Every structure is written in structure tokens, then in C-alpha cells.
Coordinates of C-alpha atoms and ligand atoms in Angstrom, one line a residue:
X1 CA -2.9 12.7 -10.4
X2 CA -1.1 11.8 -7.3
X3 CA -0.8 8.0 -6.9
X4 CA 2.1 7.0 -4.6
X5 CA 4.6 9.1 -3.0
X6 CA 7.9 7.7 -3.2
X7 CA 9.8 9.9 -0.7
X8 CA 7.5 7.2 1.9
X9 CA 7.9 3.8 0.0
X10 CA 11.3 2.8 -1.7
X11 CA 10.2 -0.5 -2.2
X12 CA 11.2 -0.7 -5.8
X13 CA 14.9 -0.1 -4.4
X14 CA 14.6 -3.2 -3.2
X15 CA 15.5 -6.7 -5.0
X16 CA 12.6 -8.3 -5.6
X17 CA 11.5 -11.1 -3.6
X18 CA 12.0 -13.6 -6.3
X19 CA 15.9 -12.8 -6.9
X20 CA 16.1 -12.8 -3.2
X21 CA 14.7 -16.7 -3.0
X22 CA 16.8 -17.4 -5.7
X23 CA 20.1 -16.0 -4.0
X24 CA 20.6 -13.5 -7.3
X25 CA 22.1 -10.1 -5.9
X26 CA 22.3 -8.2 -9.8
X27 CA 19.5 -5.6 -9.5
X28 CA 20.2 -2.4 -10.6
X29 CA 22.1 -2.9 -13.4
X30 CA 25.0 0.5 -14.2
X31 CA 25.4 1.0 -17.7
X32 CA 27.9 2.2 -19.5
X33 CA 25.9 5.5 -20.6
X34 CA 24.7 6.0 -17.0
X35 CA 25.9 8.8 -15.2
X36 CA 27.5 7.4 -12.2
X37 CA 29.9 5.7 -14.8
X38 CA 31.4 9.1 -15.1
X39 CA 32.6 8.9 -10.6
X40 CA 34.3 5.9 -10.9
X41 CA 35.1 6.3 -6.8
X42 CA 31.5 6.4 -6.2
X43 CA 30.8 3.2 -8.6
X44 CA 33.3 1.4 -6.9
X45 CA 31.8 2.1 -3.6
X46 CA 28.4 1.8 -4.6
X47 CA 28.2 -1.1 -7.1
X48 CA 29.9 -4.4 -8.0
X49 CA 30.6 -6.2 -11.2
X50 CA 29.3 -9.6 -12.1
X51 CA 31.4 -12.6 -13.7
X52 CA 29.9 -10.5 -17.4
X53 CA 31.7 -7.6 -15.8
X54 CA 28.4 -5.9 -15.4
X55 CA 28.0 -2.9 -12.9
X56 CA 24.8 -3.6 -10.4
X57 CA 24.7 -1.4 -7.4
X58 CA 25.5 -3.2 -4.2
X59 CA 22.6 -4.4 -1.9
X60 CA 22.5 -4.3 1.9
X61 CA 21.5 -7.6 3.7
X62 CA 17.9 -6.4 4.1
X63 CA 17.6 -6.7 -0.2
X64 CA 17.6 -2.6 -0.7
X65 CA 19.9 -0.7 -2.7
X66 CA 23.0 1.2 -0.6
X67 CA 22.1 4.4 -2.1
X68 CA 18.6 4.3 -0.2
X69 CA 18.4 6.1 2.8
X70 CA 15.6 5.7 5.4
X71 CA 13.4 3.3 6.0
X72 CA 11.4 1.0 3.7
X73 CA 7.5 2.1 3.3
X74 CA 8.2 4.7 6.0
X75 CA 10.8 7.6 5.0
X76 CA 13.3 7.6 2.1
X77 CA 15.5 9.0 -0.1
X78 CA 18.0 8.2 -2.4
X79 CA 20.9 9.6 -2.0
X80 CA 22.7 9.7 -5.5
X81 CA 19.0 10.8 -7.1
X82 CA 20.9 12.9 -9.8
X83 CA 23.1 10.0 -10.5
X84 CA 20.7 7.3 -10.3
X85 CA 20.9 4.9 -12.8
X86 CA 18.2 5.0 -15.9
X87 CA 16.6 1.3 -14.7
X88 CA 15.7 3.3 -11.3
X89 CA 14.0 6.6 -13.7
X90 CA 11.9 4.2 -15.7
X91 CA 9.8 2.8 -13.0
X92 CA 7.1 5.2 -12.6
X93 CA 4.5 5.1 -9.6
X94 CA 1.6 3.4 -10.4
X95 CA 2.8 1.4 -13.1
X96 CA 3.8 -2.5 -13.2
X97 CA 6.9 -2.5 -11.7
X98 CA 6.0 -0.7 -8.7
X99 CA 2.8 -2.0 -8.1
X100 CA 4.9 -5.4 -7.4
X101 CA 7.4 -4.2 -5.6
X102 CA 4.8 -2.0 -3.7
X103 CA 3.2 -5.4 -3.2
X104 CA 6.3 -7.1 -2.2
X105 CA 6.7 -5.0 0.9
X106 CA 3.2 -5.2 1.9
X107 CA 2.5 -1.6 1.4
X108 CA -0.7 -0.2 -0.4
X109 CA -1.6 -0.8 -4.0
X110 CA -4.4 1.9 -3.3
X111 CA -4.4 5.4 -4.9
X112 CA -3.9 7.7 -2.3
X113 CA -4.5 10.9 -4.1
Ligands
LIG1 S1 7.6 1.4 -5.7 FE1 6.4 3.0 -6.7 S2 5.8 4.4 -5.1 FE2 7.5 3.1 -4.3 S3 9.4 4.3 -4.6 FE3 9.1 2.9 -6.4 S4 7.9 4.1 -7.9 FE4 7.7 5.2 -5.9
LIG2 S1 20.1 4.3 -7.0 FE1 18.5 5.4 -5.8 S2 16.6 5.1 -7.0 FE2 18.1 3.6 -7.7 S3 17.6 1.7 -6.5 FE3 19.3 2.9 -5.5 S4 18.2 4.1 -3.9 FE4 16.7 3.5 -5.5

């Protein structure tokens, strides 16, 4: 069943609204087994490490990821989608994560399909 479609949301490329309040830019956390570990040009461009020396991927001022192209809730993409990071594959339409972040940018928690 269809339940959201991404490619008009991107609100779970967002940092949440919580992290936001609380100043904390880590959101999208690079592992070591992630793919993009493998361009180290593009990781540099795209993400930032943390006093821990943790990768995150850089943010732009309005909280969303750099990778994200488009606009918020109404056209996106991301534009390193075979590189993405696994913490970006697990969150699934529909389920917890997204319903907040759905929530978040005041878009609708309603099944469309
Ligand atoms: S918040 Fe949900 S619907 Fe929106 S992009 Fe993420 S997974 Fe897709
Ligand atoms: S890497 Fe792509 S999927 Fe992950 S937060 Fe950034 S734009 Fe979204």
C-alpha cells in the first residue's frame, strides 16, 4: 500500500525540531561502513565531523540535509540517493520516524493511497 510519497515530503531530511531548539547540528550520522565513506571528496563536502570525530552530513540553515534538493513537503530529491547513508534507508514511510518528522513540517499524517 501506498502511504506517503517521498519524492513530495523530505521532511525526515530535516533535523528535527527538537535538535534544532537545542542548537545540536549531528543528524545524519556517516558511518564507517556507509558508502559515501568510500568518496572521501564528497564526505568532505557534504558532511562534518564532531569533537568524537563523527561524520554527520552538513545541514543548511533551514535544518535540511545538503544532499536534499527541492523543496520541503513540495518536490524533492536526494541527490546522493545511492550513497545515502543507512540512518536515511531505515526510516520507512509510514512508520515512527516519519510520521514525526512528517509532523514536524506540518504536512499530512493521512494515508494518501
Ligand atoms: S518523512 Fe516519510 S514520507 Fe517524508 S521523505 Fe521521509 S519517509 Fe518519506
Ligand atoms: S542523504 Fe539524502 S536521504 Fe539522507 S538526509 Fe540527506 S537528502 Fe535525505
Amino acid at each position: 500500500m501506498t502511504i506517503y510519497d517521498c519524492q513530495t515530503c523530505g521532511a525526515c531530511c530535516c533535523n528535527r525540531q527538537e535538535n534544532r531548539l537545542e542548537h545540536f547540528h549531528d543528524y545524519v550520522q556517516v558511518f564507517a561502513e556507509d558508502a559515501l565513506q568510500a568518496h572521501p571528496k564528497l564526505l568532505v563536502r557534504l558532511a562534518r565531523q564532531n569533537k568524537e570525530r563523527q561524520w554527520h552530513l552538513k545541514l543548511k540553515p533551514d535544518g535540511s540535509c545538503v544532499a536534499l534538493d527541492g523543496e520541503v513537503g513540495q518536490s524533492v530529491g536526494c541527490t546522493i540517493y545511492e550513497l545515502r547513508p543507512q540512518v536515511c534507508k531505515n526510516v520507512q514511510p509510514g512508520d515512527s520516524e516519519c510520521l514525526t518528522a512528517r509532523r514536524e513540517r506540518g504536512l499530512s499524517v493521512e494515508p494518501t493511497g
